[in-house]
Coordinates of C-alpha atoms in Angstrom, one line a residue:
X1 CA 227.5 132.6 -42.2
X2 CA 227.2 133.1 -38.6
X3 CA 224.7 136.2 -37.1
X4 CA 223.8 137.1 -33.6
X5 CA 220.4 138.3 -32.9
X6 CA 219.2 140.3 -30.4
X7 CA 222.4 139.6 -28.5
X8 CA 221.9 140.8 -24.8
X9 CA 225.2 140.7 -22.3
X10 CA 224.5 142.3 -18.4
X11 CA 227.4 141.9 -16.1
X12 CA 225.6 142.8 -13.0
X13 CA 223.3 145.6 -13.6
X14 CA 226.2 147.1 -16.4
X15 CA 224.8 146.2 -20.2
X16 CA 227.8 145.8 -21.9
X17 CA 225.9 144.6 -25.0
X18 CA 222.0 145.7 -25.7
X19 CA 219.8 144.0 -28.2
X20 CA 223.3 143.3 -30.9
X21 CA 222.1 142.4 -34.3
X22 CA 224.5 141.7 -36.8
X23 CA 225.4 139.5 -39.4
X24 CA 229.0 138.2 -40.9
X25 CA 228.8 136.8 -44.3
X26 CA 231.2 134.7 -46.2
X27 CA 234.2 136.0 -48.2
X28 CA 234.4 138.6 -45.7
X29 CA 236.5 139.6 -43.2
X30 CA 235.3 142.0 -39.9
X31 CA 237.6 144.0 -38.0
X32 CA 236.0 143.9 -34.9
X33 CA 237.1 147.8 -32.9
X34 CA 236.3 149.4 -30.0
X35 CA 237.5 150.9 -26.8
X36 CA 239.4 148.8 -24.3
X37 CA 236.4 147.5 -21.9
X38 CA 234.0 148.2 -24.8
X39 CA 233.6 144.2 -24.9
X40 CA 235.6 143.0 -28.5
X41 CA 237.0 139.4 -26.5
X42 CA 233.7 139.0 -25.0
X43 CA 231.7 139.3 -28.2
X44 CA 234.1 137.1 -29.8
X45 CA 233.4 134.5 -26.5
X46 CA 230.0 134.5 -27.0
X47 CA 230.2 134.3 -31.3
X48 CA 232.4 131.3 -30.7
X49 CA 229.9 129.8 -27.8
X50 CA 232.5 129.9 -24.7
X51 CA 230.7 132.2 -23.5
X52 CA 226.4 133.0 -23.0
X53 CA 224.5 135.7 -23.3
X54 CA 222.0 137.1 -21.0
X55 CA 219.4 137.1 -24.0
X56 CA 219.7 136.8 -27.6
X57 CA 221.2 134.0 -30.1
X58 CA 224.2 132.6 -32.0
X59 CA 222.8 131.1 -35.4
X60 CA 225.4 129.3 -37.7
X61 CA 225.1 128.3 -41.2
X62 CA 224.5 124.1 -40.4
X63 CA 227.4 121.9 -41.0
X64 CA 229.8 125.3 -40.8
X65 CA 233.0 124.7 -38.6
X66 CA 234.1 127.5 -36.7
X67 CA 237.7 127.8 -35.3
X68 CA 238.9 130.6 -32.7
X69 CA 242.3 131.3 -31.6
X70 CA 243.1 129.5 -27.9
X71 CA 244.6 132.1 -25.8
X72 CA 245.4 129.2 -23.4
X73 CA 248.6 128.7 -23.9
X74 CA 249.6 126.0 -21.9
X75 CA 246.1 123.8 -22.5
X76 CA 248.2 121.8 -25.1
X77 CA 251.7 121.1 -23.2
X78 CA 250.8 117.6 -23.2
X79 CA 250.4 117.0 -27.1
X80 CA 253.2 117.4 -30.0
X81 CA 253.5 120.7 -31.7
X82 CA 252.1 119.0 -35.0
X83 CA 248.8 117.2 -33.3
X84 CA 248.4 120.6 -31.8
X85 CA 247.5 122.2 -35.0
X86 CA 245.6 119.4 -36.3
X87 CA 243.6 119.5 -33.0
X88 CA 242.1 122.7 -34.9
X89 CA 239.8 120.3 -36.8
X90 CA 238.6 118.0 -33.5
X91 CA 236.8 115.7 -35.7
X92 CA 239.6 114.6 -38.1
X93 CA 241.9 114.5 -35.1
X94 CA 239.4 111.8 -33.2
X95 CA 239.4 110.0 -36.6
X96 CA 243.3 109.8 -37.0
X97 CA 243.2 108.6 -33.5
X98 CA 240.4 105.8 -33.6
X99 CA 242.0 104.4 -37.0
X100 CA 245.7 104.6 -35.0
X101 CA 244.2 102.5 -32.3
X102 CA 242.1 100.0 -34.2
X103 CA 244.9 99.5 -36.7
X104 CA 246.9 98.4 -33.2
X105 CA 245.1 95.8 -32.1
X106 CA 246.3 92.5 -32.1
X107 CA 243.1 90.7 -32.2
X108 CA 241.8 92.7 -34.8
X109 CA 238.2 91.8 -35.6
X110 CA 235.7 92.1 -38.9
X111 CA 233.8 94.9 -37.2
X112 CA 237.2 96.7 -36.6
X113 CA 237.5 95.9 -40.1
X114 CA 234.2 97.7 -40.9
X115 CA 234.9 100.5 -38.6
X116 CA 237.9 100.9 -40.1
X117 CA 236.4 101.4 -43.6
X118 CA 234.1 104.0 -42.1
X119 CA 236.7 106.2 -40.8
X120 CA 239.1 105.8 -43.8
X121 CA 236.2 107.1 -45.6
X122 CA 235.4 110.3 -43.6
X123 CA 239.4 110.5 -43.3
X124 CA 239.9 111.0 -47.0
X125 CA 236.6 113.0 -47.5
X126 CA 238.5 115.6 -44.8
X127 CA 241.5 115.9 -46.7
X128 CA 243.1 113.8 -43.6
X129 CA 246.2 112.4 -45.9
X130 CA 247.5 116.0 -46.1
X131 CA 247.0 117.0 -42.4
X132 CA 250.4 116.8 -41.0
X133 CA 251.9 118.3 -44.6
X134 CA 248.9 121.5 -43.9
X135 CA 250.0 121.5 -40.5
X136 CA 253.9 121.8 -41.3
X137 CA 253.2 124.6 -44.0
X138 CA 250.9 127.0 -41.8
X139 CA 254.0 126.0 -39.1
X140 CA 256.8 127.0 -41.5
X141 CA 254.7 129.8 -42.5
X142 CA 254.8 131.6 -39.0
X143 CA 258.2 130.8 -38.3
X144 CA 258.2 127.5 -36.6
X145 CA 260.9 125.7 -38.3
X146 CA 260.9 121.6 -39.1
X147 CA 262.9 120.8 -36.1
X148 CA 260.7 121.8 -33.5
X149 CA 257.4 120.3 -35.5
X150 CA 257.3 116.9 -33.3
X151 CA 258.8 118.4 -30.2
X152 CA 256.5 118.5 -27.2
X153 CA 254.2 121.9 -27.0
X154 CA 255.9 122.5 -23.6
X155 CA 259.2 122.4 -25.0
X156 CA 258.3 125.9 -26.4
X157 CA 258.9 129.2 -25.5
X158 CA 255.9 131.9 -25.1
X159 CA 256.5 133.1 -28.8
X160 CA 256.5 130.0 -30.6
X161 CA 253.2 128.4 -28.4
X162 CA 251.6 131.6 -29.9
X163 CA 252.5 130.6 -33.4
X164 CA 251.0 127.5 -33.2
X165 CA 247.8 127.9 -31.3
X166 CA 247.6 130.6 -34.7
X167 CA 248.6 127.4 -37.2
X168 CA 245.5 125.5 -35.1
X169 CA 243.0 128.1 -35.6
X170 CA 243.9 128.3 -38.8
X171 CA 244.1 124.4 -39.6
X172 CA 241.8 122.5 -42.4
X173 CA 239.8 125.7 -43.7
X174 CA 237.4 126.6 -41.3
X175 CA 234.1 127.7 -42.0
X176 CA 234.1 130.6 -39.9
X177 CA 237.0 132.0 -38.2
X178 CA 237.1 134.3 -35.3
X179 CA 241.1 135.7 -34.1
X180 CA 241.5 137.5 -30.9
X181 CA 244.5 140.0 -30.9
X182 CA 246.3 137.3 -33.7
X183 CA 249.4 139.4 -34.2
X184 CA 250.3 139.8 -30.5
X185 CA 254.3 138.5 -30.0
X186 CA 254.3 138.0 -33.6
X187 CA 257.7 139.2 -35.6
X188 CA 256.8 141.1 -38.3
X189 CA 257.6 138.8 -40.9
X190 CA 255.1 136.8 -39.6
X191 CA 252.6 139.2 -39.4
X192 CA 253.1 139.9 -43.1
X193 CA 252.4 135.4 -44.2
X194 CA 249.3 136.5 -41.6
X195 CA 248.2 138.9 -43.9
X196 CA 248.4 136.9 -47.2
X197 CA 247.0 134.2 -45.4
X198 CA 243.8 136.1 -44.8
X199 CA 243.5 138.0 -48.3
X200 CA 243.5 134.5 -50.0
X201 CA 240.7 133.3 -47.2
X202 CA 237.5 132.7 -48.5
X203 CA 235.0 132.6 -45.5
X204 CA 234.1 133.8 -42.9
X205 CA 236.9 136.0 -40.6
X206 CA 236.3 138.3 -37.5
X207 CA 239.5 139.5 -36.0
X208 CA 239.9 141.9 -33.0
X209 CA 243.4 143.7 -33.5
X210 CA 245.3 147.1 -32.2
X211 CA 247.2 147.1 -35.8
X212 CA 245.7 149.4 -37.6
X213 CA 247.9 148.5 -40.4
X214 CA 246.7 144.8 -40.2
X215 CA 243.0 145.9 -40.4
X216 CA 243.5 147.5 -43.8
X217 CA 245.4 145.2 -45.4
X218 CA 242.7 142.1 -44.4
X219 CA 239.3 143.9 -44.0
X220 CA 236.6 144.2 -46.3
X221 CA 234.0 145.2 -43.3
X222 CA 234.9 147.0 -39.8
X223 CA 232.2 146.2 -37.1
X224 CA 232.5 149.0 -34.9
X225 CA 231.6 149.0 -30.4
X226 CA 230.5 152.0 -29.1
X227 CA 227.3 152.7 -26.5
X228 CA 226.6 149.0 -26.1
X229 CA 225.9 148.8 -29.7
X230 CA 227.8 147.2 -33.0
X231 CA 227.8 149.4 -36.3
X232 CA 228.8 147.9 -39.0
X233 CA 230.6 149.8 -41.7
X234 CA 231.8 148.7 -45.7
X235 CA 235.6 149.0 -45.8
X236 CA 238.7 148.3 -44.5
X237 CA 240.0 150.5 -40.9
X238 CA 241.3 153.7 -42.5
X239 CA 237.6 154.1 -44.2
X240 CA 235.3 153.4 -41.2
X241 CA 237.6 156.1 -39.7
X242 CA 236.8 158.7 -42.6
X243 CA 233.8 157.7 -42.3
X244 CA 232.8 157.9 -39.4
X245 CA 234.5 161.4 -39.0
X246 CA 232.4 162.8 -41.9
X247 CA 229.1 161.2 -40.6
X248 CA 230.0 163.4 -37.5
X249 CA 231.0 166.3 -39.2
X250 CA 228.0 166.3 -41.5
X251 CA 225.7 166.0 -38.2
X252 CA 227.3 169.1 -36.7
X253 CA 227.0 170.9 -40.0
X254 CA 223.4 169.6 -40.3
X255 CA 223.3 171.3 -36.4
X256 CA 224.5 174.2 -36.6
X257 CA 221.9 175.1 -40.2
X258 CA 218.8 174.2 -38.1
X259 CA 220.3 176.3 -35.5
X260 CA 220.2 179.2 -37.5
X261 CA 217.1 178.7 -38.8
X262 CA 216.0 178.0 -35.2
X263 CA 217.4 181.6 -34.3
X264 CA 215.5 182.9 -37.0
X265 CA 212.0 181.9 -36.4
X266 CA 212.5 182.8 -33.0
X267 CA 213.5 186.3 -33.6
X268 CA 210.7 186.5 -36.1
X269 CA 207.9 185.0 -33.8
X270 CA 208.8 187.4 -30.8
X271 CA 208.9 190.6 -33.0
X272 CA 205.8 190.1 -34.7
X273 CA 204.1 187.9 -32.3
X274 CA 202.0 190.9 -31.0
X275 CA 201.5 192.1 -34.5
X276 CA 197.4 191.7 -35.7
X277 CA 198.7 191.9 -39.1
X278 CA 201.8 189.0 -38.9
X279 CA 200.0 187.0 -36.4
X280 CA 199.4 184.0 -39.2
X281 CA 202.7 184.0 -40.1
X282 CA 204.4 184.0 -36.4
X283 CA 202.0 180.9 -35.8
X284 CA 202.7 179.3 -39.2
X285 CA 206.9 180.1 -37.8
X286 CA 205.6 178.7 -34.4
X287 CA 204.6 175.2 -35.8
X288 CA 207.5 174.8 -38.1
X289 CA 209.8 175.8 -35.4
X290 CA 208.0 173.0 -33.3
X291 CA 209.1 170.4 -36.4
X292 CA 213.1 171.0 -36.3
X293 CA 214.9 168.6 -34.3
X294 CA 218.5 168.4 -34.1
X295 CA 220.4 165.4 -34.4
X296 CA 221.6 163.5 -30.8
X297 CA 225.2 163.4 -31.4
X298 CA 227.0 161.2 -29.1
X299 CA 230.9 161.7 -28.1
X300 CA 232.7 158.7 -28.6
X301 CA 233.6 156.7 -25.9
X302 CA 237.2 156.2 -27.1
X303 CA 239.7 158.2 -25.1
X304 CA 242.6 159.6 -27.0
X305 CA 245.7 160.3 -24.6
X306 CA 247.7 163.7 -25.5
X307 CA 251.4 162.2 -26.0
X308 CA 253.9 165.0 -26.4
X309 CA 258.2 164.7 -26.1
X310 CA 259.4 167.9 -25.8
X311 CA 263.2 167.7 -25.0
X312 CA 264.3 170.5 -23.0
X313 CA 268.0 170.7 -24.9
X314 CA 268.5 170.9 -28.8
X315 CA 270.6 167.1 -29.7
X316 CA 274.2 167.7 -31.0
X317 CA 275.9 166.3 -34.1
X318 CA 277.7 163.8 -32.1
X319 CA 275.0 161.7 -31.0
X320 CA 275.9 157.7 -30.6
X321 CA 279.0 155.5 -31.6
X322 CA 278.8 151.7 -31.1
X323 CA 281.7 150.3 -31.8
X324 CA 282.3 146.0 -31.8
X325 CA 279.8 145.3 -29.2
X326 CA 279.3 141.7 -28.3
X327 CA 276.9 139.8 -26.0
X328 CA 276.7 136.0 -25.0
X329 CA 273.3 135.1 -22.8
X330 CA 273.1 131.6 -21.3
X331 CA 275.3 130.4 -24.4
X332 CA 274.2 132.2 -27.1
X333 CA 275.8 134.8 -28.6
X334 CA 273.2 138.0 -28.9
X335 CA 274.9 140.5 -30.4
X336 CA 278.4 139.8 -32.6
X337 CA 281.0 142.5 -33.1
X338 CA 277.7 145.0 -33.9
X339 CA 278.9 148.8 -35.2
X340 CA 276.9 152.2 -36.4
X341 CA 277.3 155.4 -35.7
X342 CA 273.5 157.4 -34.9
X343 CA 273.1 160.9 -36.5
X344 CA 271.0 164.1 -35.1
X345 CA 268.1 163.4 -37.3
X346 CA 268.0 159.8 -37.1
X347 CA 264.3 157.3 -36.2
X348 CA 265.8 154.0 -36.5
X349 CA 263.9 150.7 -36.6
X350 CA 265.4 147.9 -35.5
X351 CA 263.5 144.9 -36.9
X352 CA 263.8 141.3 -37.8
X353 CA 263.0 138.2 -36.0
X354 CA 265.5 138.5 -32.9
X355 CA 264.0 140.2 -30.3
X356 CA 266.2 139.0 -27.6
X357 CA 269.2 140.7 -29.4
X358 CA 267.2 144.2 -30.3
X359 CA 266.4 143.7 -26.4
X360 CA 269.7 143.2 -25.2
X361 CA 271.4 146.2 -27.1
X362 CA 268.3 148.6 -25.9
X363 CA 269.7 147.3 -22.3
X364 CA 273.0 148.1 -22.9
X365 CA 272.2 151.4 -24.2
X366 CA 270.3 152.3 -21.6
X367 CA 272.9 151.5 -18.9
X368 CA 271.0 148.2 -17.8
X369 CA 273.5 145.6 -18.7
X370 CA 277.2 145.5 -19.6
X371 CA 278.6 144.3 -23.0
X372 CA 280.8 141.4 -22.8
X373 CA 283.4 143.6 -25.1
X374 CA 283.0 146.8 -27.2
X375 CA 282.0 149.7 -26.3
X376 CA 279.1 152.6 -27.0
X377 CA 279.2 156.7 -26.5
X378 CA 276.5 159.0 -26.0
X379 CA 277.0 162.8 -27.1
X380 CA 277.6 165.0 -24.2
X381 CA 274.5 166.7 -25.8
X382 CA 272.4 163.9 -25.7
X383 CA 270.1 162.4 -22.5
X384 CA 267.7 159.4 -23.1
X385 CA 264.9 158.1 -21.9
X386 CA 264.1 154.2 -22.2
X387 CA 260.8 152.4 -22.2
X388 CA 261.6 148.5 -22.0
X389 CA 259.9 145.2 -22.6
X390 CA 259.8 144.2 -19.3
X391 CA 258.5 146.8 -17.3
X392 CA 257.5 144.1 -13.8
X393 CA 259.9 145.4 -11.9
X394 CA 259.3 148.9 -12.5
X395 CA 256.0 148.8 -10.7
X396 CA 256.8 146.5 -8.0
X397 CA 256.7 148.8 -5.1
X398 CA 253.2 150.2 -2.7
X399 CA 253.4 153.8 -4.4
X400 CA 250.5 155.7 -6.1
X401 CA 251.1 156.3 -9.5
X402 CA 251.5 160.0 -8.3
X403 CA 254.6 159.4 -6.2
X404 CA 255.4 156.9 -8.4
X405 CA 256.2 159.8 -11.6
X406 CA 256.9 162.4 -9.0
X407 CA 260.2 160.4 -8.1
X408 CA 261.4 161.1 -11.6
X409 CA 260.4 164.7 -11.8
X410 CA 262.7 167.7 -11.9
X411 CA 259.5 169.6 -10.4
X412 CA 258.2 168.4 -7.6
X413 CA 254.7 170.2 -7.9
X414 CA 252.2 167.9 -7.5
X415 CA 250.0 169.8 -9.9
X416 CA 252.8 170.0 -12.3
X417 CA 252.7 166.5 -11.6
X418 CA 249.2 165.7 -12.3
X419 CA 249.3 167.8 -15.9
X420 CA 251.2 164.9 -16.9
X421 CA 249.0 161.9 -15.8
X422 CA 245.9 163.7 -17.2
X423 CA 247.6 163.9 -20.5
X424 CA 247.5 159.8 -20.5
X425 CA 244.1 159.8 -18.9
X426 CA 244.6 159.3 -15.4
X427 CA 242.2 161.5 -13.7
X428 CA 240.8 162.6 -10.8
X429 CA 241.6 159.5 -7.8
X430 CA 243.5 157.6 -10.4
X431 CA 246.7 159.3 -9.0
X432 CA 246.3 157.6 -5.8
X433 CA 245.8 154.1 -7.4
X434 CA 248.9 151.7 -6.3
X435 CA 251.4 151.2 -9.6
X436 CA 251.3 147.4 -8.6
X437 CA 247.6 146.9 -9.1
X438 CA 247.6 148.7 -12.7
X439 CA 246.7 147.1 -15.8
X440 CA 249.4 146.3 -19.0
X441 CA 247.6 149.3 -20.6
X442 CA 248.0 151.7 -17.7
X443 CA 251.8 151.0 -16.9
X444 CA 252.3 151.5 -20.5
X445 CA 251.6 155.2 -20.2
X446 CA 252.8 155.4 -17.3
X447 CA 255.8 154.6 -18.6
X448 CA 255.0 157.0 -21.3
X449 CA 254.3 159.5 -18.7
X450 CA 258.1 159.2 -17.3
X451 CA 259.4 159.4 -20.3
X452 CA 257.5 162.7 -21.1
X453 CA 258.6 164.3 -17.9
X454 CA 262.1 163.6 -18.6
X455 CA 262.1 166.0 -21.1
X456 CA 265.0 163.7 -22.9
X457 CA 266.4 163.9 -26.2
X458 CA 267.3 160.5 -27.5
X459 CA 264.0 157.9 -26.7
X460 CA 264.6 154.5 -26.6
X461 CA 261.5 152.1 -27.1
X462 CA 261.3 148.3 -26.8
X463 CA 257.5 147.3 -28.2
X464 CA 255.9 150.6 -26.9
X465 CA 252.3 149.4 -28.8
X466 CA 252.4 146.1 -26.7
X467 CA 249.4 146.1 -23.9
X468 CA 247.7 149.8 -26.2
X469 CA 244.5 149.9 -27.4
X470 CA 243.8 151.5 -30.9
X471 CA 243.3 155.2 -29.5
X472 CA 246.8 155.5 -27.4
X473 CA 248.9 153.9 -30.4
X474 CA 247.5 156.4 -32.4
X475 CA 248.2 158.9 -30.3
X476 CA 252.1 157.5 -29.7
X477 CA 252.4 157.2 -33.3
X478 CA 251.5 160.6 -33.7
X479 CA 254.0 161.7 -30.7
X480 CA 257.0 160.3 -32.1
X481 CA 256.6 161.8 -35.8
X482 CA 256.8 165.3 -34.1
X483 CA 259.3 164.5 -31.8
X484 CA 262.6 166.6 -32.8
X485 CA 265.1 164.5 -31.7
X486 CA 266.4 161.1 -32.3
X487 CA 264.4 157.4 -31.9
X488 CA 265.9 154.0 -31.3
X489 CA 262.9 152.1 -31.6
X490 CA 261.5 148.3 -32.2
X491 CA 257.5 147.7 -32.4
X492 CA 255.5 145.1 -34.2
X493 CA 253.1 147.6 -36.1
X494 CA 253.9 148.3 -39.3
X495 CA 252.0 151.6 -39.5
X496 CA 254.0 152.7 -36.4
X497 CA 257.2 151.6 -37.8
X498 CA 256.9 152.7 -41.7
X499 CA 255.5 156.5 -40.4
X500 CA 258.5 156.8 -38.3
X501 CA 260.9 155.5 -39.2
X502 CA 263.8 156.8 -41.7
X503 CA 266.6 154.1 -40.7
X504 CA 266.3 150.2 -40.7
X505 CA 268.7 148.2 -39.1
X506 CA 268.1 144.6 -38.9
X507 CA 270.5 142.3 -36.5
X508 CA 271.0 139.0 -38.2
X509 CA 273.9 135.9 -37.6
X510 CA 275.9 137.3 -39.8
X511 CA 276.1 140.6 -39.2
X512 CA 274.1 143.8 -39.3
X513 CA 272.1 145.6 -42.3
X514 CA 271.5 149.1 -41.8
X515 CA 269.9 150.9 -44.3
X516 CA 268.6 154.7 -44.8
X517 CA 265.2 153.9 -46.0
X518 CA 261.3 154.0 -45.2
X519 CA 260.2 150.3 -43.7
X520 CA 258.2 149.4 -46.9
X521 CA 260.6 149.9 -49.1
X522 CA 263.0 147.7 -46.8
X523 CA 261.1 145.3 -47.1
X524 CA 260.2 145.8 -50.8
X525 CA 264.2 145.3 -52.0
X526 CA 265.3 142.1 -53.3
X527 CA 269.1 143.8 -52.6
X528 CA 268.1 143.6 -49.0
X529 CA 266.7 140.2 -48.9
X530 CA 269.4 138.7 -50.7
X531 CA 272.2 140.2 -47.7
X532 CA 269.4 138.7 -45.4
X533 CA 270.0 135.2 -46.8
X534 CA 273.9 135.6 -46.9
X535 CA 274.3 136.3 -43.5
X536 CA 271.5 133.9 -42.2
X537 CA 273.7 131.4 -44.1
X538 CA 277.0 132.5 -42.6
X539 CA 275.4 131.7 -39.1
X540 CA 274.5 127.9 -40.4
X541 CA 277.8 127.4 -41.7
X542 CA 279.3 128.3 -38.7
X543 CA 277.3 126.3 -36.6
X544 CA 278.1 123.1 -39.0

């Protein structure tokens, strides 16, 4: 069990936390929400002890180990991917080390001898003979395959030091374990062995994540930050969110009665006031008009931005034909002889594991990069907007993110303009804030913003929900259901992909699966998942 009390934060004279009490219990886990800037990483901080308060205190259950996922990743560039997950649990990690070194010593002593005994001792009572086999399961688990298990951690791309800082924080059973943002730049096939992982977890979890589908597939409880406080609420994210819209509903219906009522006595104590004869009763209304009180309901601090695509021309029937396209990059081949054909009422989800080859075709489609052969046609109907990845260069410039939308605006109006940014909450002097001082969040809707004003037919997004908090993936999720025209999308939320979506495609090795299907009951086919394994297998044969 862990339990703050009385938890105090003040950065400056700003409270960002006020008297917090709450408690976590085991065989729970806590989906920690709020607005961005409401404070979820720096609770988590202070939970996990990098971090102090300005009053209050951390109590832990003694002899509880907690673990937290490093967001460091480059602290461990000096070990080997394996020690780097068995660095989760410190202690067993000194104690393989100690025995290593005494066991080395060529003038090996009785005390060694003793010391050795200790530690083989607390070794076996840890589990230690099964560390590196844990390790290489939690490892295999999220995608890490054998061969890179003893490489060196700064061998590894971005992606794969993410999966194993995860595997660490997960290591040797923790006590209590606290994840911040765990399914960033995870695939979704890792996301999914997250999930199981965390069902089948008996103690103690706290996880701050934008995934909405994550939260209610893991949570029992959702700890909720709003106005410096945390409410906590039974039930998993979809539940706190009923919830918590009824408990306001109820308030305002609660309201608006003692309103009424209000309105009434009033209108009965000045008519009769005066009256010799009603006197008693306009005091008697008097006093129990003085005895209603209506409920303080606060707005929410979250900030929901107003996403809307409207294309300005109705899509044709000819759409998009790929035919045969091929890619190499820096040796590899991306994309291998990859065909379809998109139709008018197509949202496709390109998913899988290889991002750099759902990258590379968004690219290509766009009119970023050039196949190395094949070739791809857009319907003369059709215009698209594209939201990449990589969106650095976009905002590399000294322009205020007025001038910087205005650029790509039919309508030059700055007010016109402006409608836009307000829609993604940029109001008031925000428009003259510099594009190259904005946040991941903010370029997001700015990018968002662009694509709105374009007015385009066919969207293309790569990872839209990247760098969102909770409120605006909501809001995009709810943006591209309406939108009438086509989507050629790839995002790591499942929620996002399996309300949008009504095509899968999946680029593997061995070719390309492309199926007309929701994303749950892609992933629910064995059919499917056999072709997976066939052509992952044609790609190892071919590289034997």
């Amino acid at each position: 069990m862990i339990s703050a009390n009385g938890i105090t934060l003040r950065i400056g004279k700003k409270a960002l936390f006020e008297d917090v009490n709450i408690k976590f219990t085991e065989g729970n886990c806590y989906g920690l929400i709020g607005a961005n800037g409401a404070g979820k990483s720096t609770f988590l901080k202070i939970l996990s002890g990098q971090l102090d308060s300005t009053n209050g205190s951390i109590v832990i259950t003694p002899g509880q180990r907690l673990s937290f996922l490093q967001q460091d990743h480059f602290k461990y560039d000096q070990y080997p991917v394996l020690d780097t997950v068995i660095l989760g649990n410190q202690r067993l990690y000194d104690i393989m080390k100690e025995k290593d070194a005494i066991y080395m010593k060529e003038d090996f002593t009785d005390e060694d001898g003793i010391r050795a005994s200790e530690l083989e001792g607390e070794f076996a009572e840890m589990n230690g003979w099964e560390a590196e086999s844990d390790a290489a399961t939690l490892l295999n688990g999220l995608g890490i395959p054998t061969e890179l298990h003893y490489k060196q951690m700064s061998e590894l791309a971005g992606p794969e030091k993410v999966k194993v800082l995860l595997a660490q924080a997960l290591f040797g059973n923790p006590d209590i374990l606290l994840l911040d943002e765990p399914t960033n730049h995870l695939d979704l096939d890792a996301i999914a062995w997250l999930e199981e992982f965390l069902i089948n977890f008996e103690n103690t979890v706290i996880v701050v994540s934008h995934d909405r589908y994550f939260l209610n597939k893991v949570c029992t409880h959702i700890a909720d930050i709003d106005y410096n406080k945390i409410q906590l609420y039974a039930g998993n994210y979809d539940f706190w969110y009923e919830s918590s819209q009824l408990l306001i509903k109820q308030m305002k219906e609660a309201n608006k009665k003692k309103e009424e009522k209000i309105k009434e006595l009033q209108e009965f104590i000045q008519r009769f006031s005066a009256n010799a004869s009603k006197s008693k009763q306009a005091t008697s209304r008097k006093k129990a008009l003085e005895k209603i009180e209506l409920d303080e309901i606060k707005p929410s601090s979250r900030k929901y931005p107003y996403i809307d695509f409207r294309p300005e021309r109705e899509i044709g029937n000819e759409v998009l034909t790929v035919e045969n396209l091929s890619k190499t990059i820096d040796g590899e081949k991306v994309l291998d002889n990859i065909s379809f054909i998109v139709n008018r009422n197509d949202k496709i989800a390109f998913v899988g594991s290889n991002e750099l080859a759902k990258t590379t075709l968004f690219k290509i489609l766009a009119g970023e990069m050039e196949p190395d052969s094949g070739s791809y046609k857009w319907g003369i109907t059709t215009s698209q907007a594209y939201f990449p990845k990589d969106s650095n260069a976009e905002f590399d410039n000294d322009l205020t993110i007025a001038d910087w939308l205005t650029q790509y605006s039919a309508i030059k109006d700055a007010t016109y303009v402006r409608g836009f940014l307000g829609r993604m909450l940029f109001a008031g002097d925000d428009g003259v804030k510099k594009v190259r001082v904005l946040s991941g969040g903010e370029k997001v809707r700015c990018l968002l913003s662009k694509m709105m004003i374009s007015a385009a037919n066919v969207l293309i997004f790569d990872e839209p929900t990247n760098h969102l908090d909770m409120e605006s993936i909501t809001a995009l999720n709810n943006g591209v259901i309406k939108f009438p025209g086509v989507i050629l999308f790839s995002c790591r939320d499942h929620q996002f992909v399996q309300t949008t979506a009504n095509r899968i495609m999946e680029i593997l090795p061995g070719g390309l699966i492309d199926k007309i299907t929701t994303y749950d009951e892609y992933l629910e086919s064995d059919e499917l998942a056999r072709k997976r394994q066939v052509y992952n297998n044609v790609d190892a044969e071919s590289d034997n």
